[in-house]
PDB file of C-alpha atoms in Angstrom:
ATOM      1  CA  MET A 310     -14.446  -4.770 -25.178  1.00  0.00           C
ATOM      2  CA  LYS A 311     -13.109  -2.135 -22.020  1.00  0.00           C
ATOM      3  CA  ALA A 312      -9.297  -0.849 -23.038  1.00  0.00           C
ATOM      4  CA  GLY A 313      -9.551   2.179 -21.042  1.00  0.00           C
ATOM      5  CA  PHE A 314     -10.041   1.530 -16.935  1.00  0.00           C
ATOM      6  CA  GLU A 315     -13.699   1.238 -16.779  1.00  0.00           C
ATOM      7  CA  GLY A 316     -14.683  -0.734 -14.031  1.00  0.00           C
ATOM      8  CA  ALA A 317     -10.950  -1.010 -11.908  1.00  0.00           C
ATOM      9  CA  PRO A 318     -11.158   2.650 -10.175  1.00  0.00           C
ATOM     10  CA  LEU A 319      -8.569   1.276  -7.725  1.00  0.00           C
ATOM     11  CA  SER A 320      -6.436  -0.048 -10.380  1.00  0.00           C
ATOM     12  CA  LEU A 321      -6.479   4.023 -11.471  1.00  0.00           C
ATOM     13  CA  ILE A 322      -5.542   4.851  -8.619  1.00  0.00           C
ATOM     14  CA  ILE A 323      -2.725   2.468  -8.362  1.00  0.00           C
ATOM     15  CA  PHE A 324      -1.768   3.342 -12.297  1.00  0.00           C
ATOM     16  CA  ILE A 325      -1.740   7.149 -11.060  1.00  0.00           C
ATOM     17  CA  SER A 326       0.420   6.819  -7.982  1.00  0.00           C
ATOM     18  CA  THR A 327       2.952   5.154  -9.435  1.00  0.00           C
ATOM     19  CA  LEU A 328       4.009   7.565 -12.591  1.00  0.00           C
ATOM     20  CA  THR A 329       3.382   9.761 -10.151  1.00  0.00           C
ATOM     21  CA  LEU A 330       5.762   9.199  -7.231  1.00  0.00           C
ATOM     22  CA  SER A 331       8.244   7.545  -9.417  1.00  0.00           C
ATOM     23  CA  LEU A 332       9.055   9.698 -11.317  1.00  0.00           C
ATOM     24  CA  ILE A 333       9.490  12.308  -7.870  1.00  0.00           C
ATOM     25  CA  SER A 334      11.480  10.114  -6.309  1.00  0.00           C
ATOM     26  CA  TYR A 335      13.812   8.849  -9.570  1.00  0.00           C
ATOM     27  CA  PHE A 336      14.728  13.099 -10.177  1.00  0.00           C
ATOM     28  CA  GLY A 337      14.223  13.645  -6.835  1.00  0.00           C
ATOM     29  CA  PHE A 338      12.117  16.421  -6.060  1.00  0.00           C
ATOM     30  CA  LEU A 339      11.742  15.831  -2.976  1.00  0.00           C
ATOM     31  CA  GLY A 340      15.343  14.712  -1.345  1.00  0.00           C
ATOM     32  CA  LYS A 341      17.154  11.396  -2.055  1.00  0.00           C
ATOM     33  CA  ASP A 342      15.522   8.558  -0.947  1.00  0.00           C
ATOM     34  CA  THR A 343      12.606  10.005   0.970  1.00  0.00           C
ATOM     35  CA  LEU A 344      10.576   8.043  -0.658  1.00  0.00           C
ATOM     36  CA  ILE A 345      12.229   4.468  -0.211  1.00  0.00           C
ATOM     37  CA  LEU A 346      11.977   1.958   2.203  1.00  0.00           C
ATOM     38  CA  ASN A 347      15.726   2.153   4.074  1.00  0.00           C
ATOM     39  CA  GLU A 348      17.696   1.385   7.162  1.00  0.00           C
ATOM     40  CA  GLU A 349      16.477   5.527   7.987  1.00  0.00           C
ATOM     41  CA  TRP A 350      12.354   4.993   6.814  1.00  0.00           C
ATOM     42  CA  TYR A 351      11.607   6.246  10.887  1.00  0.00           C
ATOM     43  CA  LYS A 352      13.247   9.882  10.063  1.00  0.00           C
ATOM     44  CA  HIS A 353      10.545   9.309   7.193  1.00  0.00           C
ATOM     45  CA  PRO A 354       7.539   7.118   8.185  1.00  0.00           C
ATOM     46  CA  TRP A 355       5.430   7.498   5.106  1.00  0.00           C
ATOM     47  CA  CYS A 356       8.458   6.170   3.002  1.00  0.00           C
ATOM     48  CA  ILE A 357       6.347   2.570   4.480  1.00  0.00           C
ATOM     49  CA  ILE A 358       3.432   3.545   1.914  1.00  0.00           C
ATOM     50  CA  THR A 359       5.364   5.008  -0.992  1.00  0.00           C
ATOM     51  CA  SER A 360       7.827   2.798  -1.362  1.00  0.00           C
ATOM     52  CA  LEU A 361       4.952   0.413  -2.849  1.00  0.00           C
ATOM     53  CA  PHE A 362       4.899   2.678  -5.769  1.00  0.00           C
ATOM     54  CA  CYS A 363       8.392   3.240  -6.495  1.00  0.00           C
ATOM     55  CA  HIS A 364      10.777   2.070  -9.195  1.00  0.00           C
ATOM     56  CA  SER A 365      14.595   3.048  -9.549  1.00  0.00           C
ATOM     57  CA  SER A 366      14.555   3.606 -13.420  1.00  0.00           C
ATOM     58  CA  ILE A 367      12.594   4.763 -16.264  1.00  0.00           C
ATOM     59  CA  SER A 368      12.354   1.063 -17.330  1.00  0.00           C
ATOM     60  CA  GLN A 369      11.023  -0.605 -14.380  1.00  0.00           C
ATOM     61  CA  ILE A 370       7.953   2.493 -13.986  1.00  0.00           C
ATOM     62  CA  ILE A 371       6.849   1.571 -17.850  1.00  0.00           C
ATOM     63  CA  TYR A 372       7.023  -2.287 -16.989  1.00  0.00           C
ATOM     64  CA  SER A 373       5.224  -0.940 -13.898  1.00  0.00           C
ATOM     65  CA  LEU A 374       2.378   0.013 -16.069  1.00  0.00           C
ATOM     66  CA  LEU A 375       2.373  -2.111 -17.835  1.00  0.00           C
ATOM     67  CA  LEU A 376       1.225  -4.794 -15.323  1.00  0.00           C
ATOM     68  CA  ILE A 377      -0.987  -2.939 -14.033  1.00  0.00           C
ATOM     69  CA  TYR A 378      -3.055  -1.466 -16.780  1.00  0.00           C
ATOM     70  CA  THR A 379      -3.024  -5.700 -17.992  1.00  0.00           C
ATOM     71  CA  PHE A 380      -4.370  -6.973 -13.791  1.00  0.00           C
ATOM     72  CA  ARG A 381      -7.388  -4.337 -14.315  1.00  0.00           C
ATOM     73  CA  ILE A 382      -8.491  -7.333 -15.216  1.00  0.00           C
ATOM     74  CA  LEU A 383      -8.238  -8.915 -11.669  1.00  0.00           C
ATOM     75  CA  GLU A 384     -10.417  -5.794 -10.061  1.00  0.00           C
ATOM     76  CA  ARG A 385     -13.365  -6.144 -13.066  1.00  0.00           C
ATOM     77  CA  ARG A 386     -13.679 -10.092 -11.842  1.00  0.00           C
ATOM     78  CA  TRP A 387     -13.494 -10.246  -8.233  1.00  0.00           C
ATOM     79  CA  SER A 388     -14.575  -6.355  -7.854  1.00  0.00           C
ATOM     80  CA  THR A 389     -12.650  -3.423  -6.360  1.00  0.00           C
ATOM     81  CA  ARG A 390     -13.436  -4.576  -2.573  1.00  0.00           C
ATOM     82  CA  ILE A 391     -12.206  -7.604  -2.770  1.00  0.00           C
ATOM     83  CA  PHE A 392      -8.550  -6.246  -4.634  1.00  0.00           C
ATOM     84  CA  LEU A 393      -8.208  -3.616  -2.429  1.00  0.00           C
ATOM     85  CA  GLN A 394      -8.066  -5.958   0.367  1.00  0.00           C
ATOM     86  CA  ARG A 395      -5.954  -8.329  -1.484  1.00  0.00           C
ATOM     87  CA  HIS A 396      -3.987  -5.792  -2.127  1.00  0.00           C
ATOM     88  CA  ILE A 397      -3.933  -5.218   1.725  1.00  0.00           C
ATOM     89  CA  LEU A 398      -3.058  -8.073   3.260  1.00  0.00           C
ATOM     90  CA  ILE A 399      -0.683  -8.871   0.492  1.00  0.00           C
ATOM     91  CA  ASN A 400       1.362  -5.623   0.722  1.00  0.00           C
ATOM     92  CA  VAL A 401       2.015  -6.505   4.413  1.00  0.00           C
ATOM     93  CA  ILE A 402       2.941 -10.489   4.444  1.00  0.00           C
ATOM     94  CA  SER A 403       5.197  -8.883   1.864  1.00  0.00           C
ATOM     95  CA  LEU A 404       6.016  -6.196   3.902  1.00  0.00           C
ATOM     96  CA  LEU A 405       6.481  -8.508   7.207  1.00  0.00           C
ATOM     97  CA  LEU A 406       8.318 -10.943   5.195  1.00  0.00           C
ATOM     98  CA  SER A 407      10.792  -7.953   4.181  1.00  0.00           C
ATOM     99  CA  VAL A 408      11.806  -6.808   7.673  1.00  0.00           C
ATOM    100  CA  PHE A 409      12.474 -10.673   8.140  1.00  0.00           C
ATOM    101  CA  VAL A 410      14.812 -10.729   5.349  1.00  0.00           C
ATOM    102  CA  PHE A 411      16.301  -7.171   6.591  1.00  0.00           C
ATOM    103  CA  ARG A 412      17.464  -9.079   9.270  1.00  0.00           C
ATOM    104  CA  PHE A 413      20.486 -11.358   7.422  1.00  0.00           C
ATOM    105  CA  THR A 414      20.761  -9.182   4.067  1.00  0.00           C
ATOM    106  CA  HIS A 415      20.227  -5.352   5.033  1.00  0.00           C
ATOM    107  CA  LYS A 416      18.081  -4.801   2.285  1.00  0.00           C
ATOM    108  CA  PHE A 417      14.583  -4.218   2.351  1.00  0.00           C
ATOM    109  CA  TYR A 418      12.386  -5.689  -0.776  1.00  0.00           C
ATOM    110  CA  SER A 419       9.174  -4.116  -1.007  1.00  0.00           C
ATOM    111  CA  LEU A 420       6.521  -5.629  -4.006  1.00  0.00           C
ATOM    112  CA  GLN A 421       6.573  -2.568  -5.173  1.00  0.00           C
ATOM    113  CA  THR A 422       2.191  -3.060  -6.062  1.00  0.00           C
ATOM    114  CA  SER A 423       2.334  -6.972  -5.860  1.00  0.00           C
ATOM    115  CA  HIS A 424       2.709  -7.313  -9.059  1.00  0.00           C
ATOM    116  CA  THR A 425       5.085 -10.574  -8.123  1.00  0.00           C
ATOM    117  CA  VAL A 426       1.981 -11.968  -6.498  1.00  0.00           C
ATOM    118  CA  PHE A 427      -0.882 -10.353  -9.371  1.00  0.00           C
ATOM    119  CA  ILE A 428       1.050 -12.330 -12.451  1.00  0.00           C
ATOM    120  CA  ILE A 429       0.497 -15.804 -10.240  1.00  0.00           C
ATOM    121  CA  TYR A 430      -3.085 -15.003  -9.820  1.00  0.00           C
ATOM    122  CA  TYR A 431      -3.208 -13.751 -13.450  1.00  0.00           C
ATOM    123  CA  TYR A 432      -1.685 -17.243 -15.103  1.00  0.00           C
ATOM    124  CA  LEU A 433      -4.478 -18.435 -12.941  1.00  0.00           C
ATOM    125  CA  GLU A 434      -7.646 -17.421 -14.161  1.00  0.00           C
ATOM    126  CA  VAL A 435      -7.060 -15.054 -16.923  1.00  0.00           C
ATOM    127  CA  LEU A 436      -4.471 -16.720 -19.324  1.00  0.00           C
ATOM    128  CA  PRO A 437      -7.204 -18.392 -21.164  1.00  0.00           C
ATOM    129  CA  LEU A 438      -9.470 -15.377 -22.326  1.00  0.00           C
ATOM    130  CA  ILE A 439      -6.291 -14.005 -24.035  1.00  0.00           C
ATOM    131  CA  LYS A 440      -3.421 -14.435 -26.976  1.00  0.00           C
ATOM    132  CA  LEU A 441      -0.922 -12.219 -27.677  1.00  0.00           C
ATOM    133  CA  LYS A 442       0.184 -11.442 -31.072  1.00  0.00           C
ATOM    134  CA  ILE A 443       4.473 -10.597 -31.827  1.00  0.00           C
ATOM    135  CA  PHE A 444       5.677  -9.538 -34.830  1.00  0.00           C
ATOM    136  CA  MET A 445       2.692 -11.150 -36.679  1.00  0.00           C
ATOM    137  CA  LEU A 446       2.867 -14.984 -34.490  1.00  0.00           C
ATOM    138  CA  GLU A 447       0.106 -15.016 -31.795  1.00  0.00           C
ATOM    139  CA  THR A 448       1.782 -16.880 -29.060  1.00  0.00           C
ATOM    140  CA  SER A 449      -0.474 -17.942 -25.677  1.00  0.00           C
ATOM    141  CA  ASP A 450      -0.638 -15.634 -22.158  1.00  0.00           C
ATOM    142  CA  ASN A 451       1.760 -18.072 -20.786  1.00  0.00           C
ATOM    143  CA  PHE A 452       4.903 -15.788 -22.728  1.00  0.00           C
ATOM    144  CA  PHE A 453       3.264 -13.235 -20.859  1.00  0.00           C
ATOM    145  CA  VAL A 454       4.100 -14.468 -17.483  1.00  0.00           C
ATOM    146  CA  TYR A 455       7.050 -16.623 -18.249  1.00  0.00           C
ATOM    147  CA  PHE A 456       8.751 -13.598 -19.561  1.00  0.00           C
ATOM    148  CA  SER A 457       7.490 -11.203 -16.779  1.00  0.00           C
ATOM    149  CA  TYR A 458       9.427 -13.607 -14.518  1.00  0.00           C
ATOM    150  CA  ILE A 459      12.018 -13.569 -16.211  1.00  0.00           C
ATOM    151  CA  MET A 460      12.613  -9.545 -15.790  1.00  0.00           C
ATOM    152  CA  MET A 461      12.230  -9.753 -12.108  1.00  0.00           C
ATOM    153  CA  LEU A 462      14.836 -12.291 -11.473  1.00  0.00           C
ATOM    154  CA  PHE A 463      17.437 -10.402 -14.162  1.00  0.00           C
ATOM    155  CA  ASN A 464      17.037  -7.110 -13.508  1.00  0.00           C
ATOM    156  CA  ASN A 465      18.818  -7.010 -10.508  1.00  0.00           C
ATOM    157  CA  PHE A 466      19.876 -10.938 -10.883  1.00  0.00           C
ATOM    158  CA  LYS A 467      21.608 -10.626  -6.831  1.00  0.00           C
ATOM    159  CA  ASP A 468      18.225  -9.383  -5.332  1.00  0.00           C
ATOM    160  CA  GLY A 469      15.871 -11.008  -8.169  1.00  0.00           C
ATOM    161  CA  ILE A 470      15.196 -14.080  -6.144  1.00  0.00           C
ATOM    162  CA  PHE A 471      14.413 -12.663  -2.437  1.00  0.00           C
ATOM    163  CA  PHE A 472      11.935 -10.950  -4.493  1.00  0.00           C
ATOM    164  CA  THR A 473      11.079 -13.517  -6.623  1.00  0.00           C
ATOM    165  CA  LEU A 474      10.542 -15.860  -3.277  1.00  0.00           C
ATOM    166  CA  ILE A 475       8.765 -13.265  -0.724  1.00  0.00           C
ATOM    167  CA  GLY A 476       5.921 -12.981  -3.500  1.00  0.00           C
ATOM    168  CA  LEU A 477       5.338 -16.922  -3.817  1.00  0.00           C
ATOM    169  CA  ILE A 478       5.671 -16.835   0.121  1.00  0.00           C
ATOM    170  CA  THR A 479       3.067 -14.610  -0.238  1.00  0.00           C
ATOM    171  CA  ALA A 480       0.629 -15.479  -3.052  1.00  0.00           C
ATOM    172  CA  LEU A 481       0.606 -19.198  -1.523  1.00  0.00           C
ATOM    173  CA  ILE A 482      -0.829 -17.296   2.477  1.00  0.00           C
ATOM    174  CA  SER A 483      -3.175 -14.619   0.339  1.00  0.00           C
ATOM    175  CA  LEU A 484      -4.507 -18.002  -1.721  1.00  0.00           C
ATOM    176  CA  TYR A 485      -5.566 -19.373   1.045  1.00  0.00           C
ATOM    177  CA  PRO A 486      -9.228 -17.818   1.640  1.00  0.00           C
ATOM    178  CA  PRO A 487      -9.648 -18.035   5.255  1.00  0.00           C
ATOM    179  CA  ILE A 488      -7.525 -15.220   6.067  1.00  0.00           C
ATOM    180  CA  TYR A 489      -9.793 -12.858   4.991  1.00  0.00           C
ATOM    181  CA  SER A 490     -11.626 -13.213   7.964  1.00  0.00           C
ATOM    182  CA  VAL A 491      -8.918 -10.740   9.432  1.00  0.00           C
ATOM    183  CA  PHE A 492     -10.599  -8.016   7.942  1.00  0.00           C
ATOM    184  CA  PRO A 493     -13.769  -6.333   9.940  1.00  0.00           C
ATOM    185  CA  SER A 494     -16.882  -5.788   9.330  1.00  0.00           C
ATOM    186  CA  LEU A 495     -17.376  -1.510   8.650  1.00  0.00           C
ATOM    187  CA  PRO A 496     -20.198   0.219   9.657  1.00  0.00           C
ATOM    188  CA  HIS A 497     -23.126   1.067   6.717  1.00  0.00           C
ATOM    189  CA  SER A 498     -21.839   5.177   6.078  1.00  0.00           C
ATOM    190  CA  ILE A 499     -18.721   4.101   5.870  1.00  0.00           C
ATOM    191  CA  ASN A 500     -18.849   1.406   3.002  1.00  0.00           C
ATOM    192  CA  LEU A 501     -20.845   3.743   1.222  1.00  0.00           C
ATOM    193  CA  MET A 502     -18.215   6.325   1.779  1.00  0.00           C
ATOM    194  CA  ILE A 503     -16.120   3.731  -0.328  1.00  0.00           C
ATOM    195  CA  ASP A 504     -18.566   3.419  -2.979  1.00  0.00           C
ATOM    196  CA  SER A 505     -19.138   6.666  -3.731  1.00  0.00           C
ATOM    197  CA  PHE A 506     -15.683   7.015  -3.931  1.00  0.00           C
ATOM    198  CA  PHE A 507     -14.752   4.456  -6.307  1.00  0.00           C
ATOM    199  CA  ASP A 508     -17.454   5.245  -8.079  1.00  0.00           C
ATOM    200  CA  TYR A 509     -16.787   8.595  -8.849  1.00  0.00           C
ATOM    201  CA  ILE A 510     -12.952   7.353  -9.831  1.00  0.00           C
ATOM    202  CA  ASP A 511     -15.073   5.531 -12.112  1.00  0.00           C
ATOM    203  CA  LYS A 512     -16.362   7.659 -13.525  1.00  0.00           C
ATOM    204  CA  ILE A 513     -12.886   9.494 -15.192  1.00  0.00           C
ATOM    205  CA  GLN A 514     -12.253   9.426 -18.618  1.00  0.00           C
ATOM    206  CA  THR A 515      -8.371   8.189 -19.343  1.00  0.00           C
ATOM    207  CA  PRO A 516      -6.384   8.177 -22.915  1.00  0.00           C
ATOM    208  CA  PHE A 517      -7.066   4.689 -23.137  1.00  0.00           C
ATOM    209  CA  THR A 518     -10.523   4.548 -23.076  1.00  0.00           C
ATOM    210  CA  PHE A 519     -10.337   6.262 -26.469  1.00  0.00           C
ATOM    211  CA  ILE A 520      -7.319   4.049 -27.780  1.00  0.00           C
ATOM    212  CA  GLN A 521     -10.036   1.374 -29.190  1.00  0.00           C
ATOM    213  CA  ASN A 522     -11.880   2.089 -32.281  1.00  0.00           C
ATOM    214  CA  ASN A 523     -15.090   3.583 -32.342  1.00  0.00           C
ATOM    215  CA  LYS A 524     -17.214   2.507 -30.467  1.00  0.00           C
ATOM    216  CA  LEU A 525     -20.740   2.460 -32.159  1.00  0.00           C
ATOM    217  CA  GLN A 526     -18.859   1.022 -35.372  1.00  0.00           C
ATOM    218  CA  ARG A 527     -18.004  -1.835 -32.901  1.00  0.00           C
ATOM    219  CA  ARG A 528     -21.320  -2.015 -31.247  1.00  0.00           C
ATOM    220  CA  GLN A 529     -22.793  -2.576 -34.496  1.00  0.00           C
ATOM    221  CA  ILE A 530     -20.892  -4.939 -35.741  1.00  0.00           C
ATOM    222  CA  GLU A 531     -20.771  -6.448 -32.270  1.00  0.00           C
ATOM    223  CA  GLY A 532     -24.947  -6.749 -32.300  1.00  0.00           C
ATOM    224  CA  GLU A 533     -24.231  -8.258 -36.551  1.00  0.00           C
ATOM    225  CA  PHE A 534     -22.310 -10.987 -34.853  1.00  0.00           C
ATOM    226  CA  MET A 535     -24.161 -11.651 -32.197  1.00  0.00           C
ATOM    227  CA  GLN A 536     -27.343 -11.535 -34.623  1.00  0.00           C
ATOM    228  CA  ALA A 537     -25.796 -14.454 -36.791  1.00  0.00           C
ATOM    229  CA  MET A 538     -25.522 -16.103 -33.639  1.00  0.00           C
ATOM    230  CA  ARG A 539     -28.678 -16.250 -31.676  1.00  0.00           C
ATOM    231  CA  GLU A 540     -29.860 -17.936 -35.246  1.00  0.00           C
ATOM    232  CA  ASN A 541     -26.833 -20.289 -34.691  1.00  0.00           C
ATOM    233  CA  ILE A 542     -27.914 -21.417 -30.981  1.00  0.00           C
ATOM    234  CA  ASN A 543     -31.743 -20.413 -30.810  1.00  0.00           C
ATOM    235  CA  PRO A 544     -32.961 -24.154 -31.525  1.00  0.00           C
ATOM    236  CA  ILE A 545     -30.516 -25.938 -28.765  1.00  0.00           C
ATOM    237  CA  ASN A 546     -31.212 -23.139 -26.685  1.00  0.00           C
ATOM    238  CA  GLU A 547     -34.607 -24.044 -26.592  1.00  0.00           C
ATOM    239  CA  GLN A 548     -33.809 -27.491 -25.755  1.00  0.00           C
ATOM    240  CA  PRO A 549     -31.495 -27.561 -23.094  1.00  0.00           C
ATOM    241  CA  ASN A 550     -32.060 -30.272 -21.323  1.00  0.00           C
ATOM    242  CA  GLN A 551     -30.459 -32.431 -24.345  1.00  0.00           C
ATOM    243  CA  GLN A 552     -27.606 -30.003 -24.717  1.00  0.00           C
ATOM    244  CA  THR A 553     -24.259 -30.381 -23.271  1.00  0.00           C
ATOM    245  CA  ARG A 554     -21.480 -29.337 -21.733  1.00  0.00           C
ATOM    246  CA  ASP A 555     -19.243 -30.112 -24.483  1.00  0.00           C
ATOM    247  CA  GLN A 556     -21.789 -29.454 -26.881  1.00  0.00           C
ATOM    248  CA  LYS A 557     -21.953 -25.540 -25.484  1.00  0.00           C
ATOM    249  CA  ILE A 558     -18.158 -25.702 -25.673  1.00  0.00           C
ATOM    250  CA  GLN A 559     -18.511 -27.012 -29.344  1.00  0.00           C
ATOM    251  CA  THR A 560     -21.546 -24.143 -30.085  1.00  0.00           C
ATOM    252  CA  ILE A 561     -18.766 -21.684 -28.589  1.00  0.00           C
ATOM    253  CA  MET A 562     -15.695 -22.688 -30.786  1.00  0.00           C
ATOM    254  CA  ASP A 563     -17.356 -22.864 -33.631  1.00  0.00           C
ATOM    255  CA  CYS A 564     -17.355 -18.883 -33.319  1.00  0.00           C
ATOM    256  CA  GLY A 565     -13.652 -18.909 -33.446  1.00  0.00           C
ATOM    257  CA  PHE A 566     -13.169 -19.103 -29.859  1.00  0.00           C
ATOM    258  CA  THR A 567     -10.471 -21.948 -28.513  1.00  0.00           C
ATOM    259  CA  ARG A 568     -11.670 -24.789 -26.587  1.00  0.00           C
ATOM    260  CA  GLU A 569     -10.232 -22.794 -22.838  1.00  0.00           C
ATOM    261  CA  GLN A 570     -11.997 -19.772 -23.821  1.00  0.00           C
ATOM    262  CA  ALA A 571     -15.304 -21.038 -24.550  1.00  0.00           C
ATOM    263  CA  THR A 572     -14.774 -23.092 -20.860  1.00  0.00           C
ATOM    264  CA  PHE A 573     -14.006 -19.549 -19.238  1.00  0.00           C
ATOM    265  CA  ALA A 574     -16.631 -18.131 -20.193  1.00  0.00           C
ATOM    266  CA  LEU A 575     -18.890 -21.000 -19.373  1.00  0.00           C
ATOM    267  CA  ASN A 576     -17.863 -20.859 -15.730  1.00  0.00           C
ATOM    268  CA  ASN A 577     -18.787 -17.321 -15.676  1.00  0.00           C
ATOM    269  CA  THR A 578     -21.877 -17.418 -16.981  1.00  0.00           C
ATOM    270  CA  ASN A 579     -23.754 -20.393 -15.139  1.00  0.00           C
ATOM    271  CA  GLY A 580     -23.481 -22.122 -18.307  1.00  0.00           C
ATOM    272  CA  ASN A 581     -25.629 -20.251 -20.928  1.00  0.00           C
ATOM    273  CA  VAL A 582     -23.787 -20.421 -24.679  1.00  0.00           C
ATOM    274  CA  GLU A 583     -25.256 -16.624 -25.693  1.00  0.00           C
ATOM    275  CA  ASN A 584     -24.127 -15.072 -22.209  1.00  0.00           C
ATOM    276  CA  ALA A 585     -20.800 -17.255 -22.388  1.00  0.00           C
ATOM    277  CA  LEU A 586     -20.505 -15.172 -26.161  1.00  0.00           C
ATOM    278  CA  ALA A 587     -21.365 -11.850 -24.789  1.00  0.00           C
ATOM    279  CA  PHE A 588     -18.802 -12.402 -21.948  1.00  0.00           C
ATOM    280  CA  LEU A 589     -16.240 -12.746 -24.577  1.00  0.00           C
ATOM    281  CA  LEU A 590     -16.518 -10.136 -26.974  1.00  0.00           C
ATOM    282  CA  ASP A 591     -17.174  -7.425 -24.327  1.00  0.00           C
ATOM    283  CA  ASN A 592     -13.793  -8.986 -22.866  1.00  0.00           C
ATOM    284  CA  GLY A 593     -12.081  -9.270 -25.790  1.00  0.00           C
ATOM    285  CA  ASN A 594      -9.559  -6.422 -25.612  1.00  0.00           C
ATOM    286  CA  TYR A 595      -8.494  -7.696 -21.895  1.00  0.00           C
TER     287      TYR A 595
END
């Protein structure tokens, strides 16, 4: 149960960058709009990059950090390298679309850290795993996605539609697999340097790591749970040819999981029931 940024070093970098640059921009420590993309961007070209991490209000900063923390599961699913490629591709496409829209609106619409796009990925890939509890009521994670889009639309009523449209178009393009062939193969030495850097970042402990329950106690509980499940599923696993997919799903559902969770876990563990249960336990805090 990974409550922190373990296995998601790029998400941690984006989290820290967003928090730092947003506060610097909000309080004007480096002057007004020096980190924001605007009509005079050529006077400070670095704003093309920094504007991806800057937000104009405290509420937007908090909401952005929440999304980055939530989307770290995508980095774990795809790998850090693919997550980085998608960030680069999405931000380049959205920047080009923003330049096109600027000709008509005279305002840039930067998709900070690609939230509008990654919500779509999150909706497509992660929803079956998570349930949210709001005031003791358990609701589907659909609520989170719909709420996010409503916030994006009404945060700035006049401009929200442009952010959403740019995000949807960018998502459609980024969902086309051949588009990633534009990334060249890097030399082996550079790949090693990149991997070493992310490995170093991944070792950094964050406050989120210690929000969860006592690790030893949790692992003991999980171990007891897995042992009990092994006793129930071993007779079935001894005769794999006689176990249908529906039987596997039902076995996992008997352990307290939903059909969507069971299907998702089996898809990620090559249909092995025990591995699927371990997968669901390990991803319980996502």
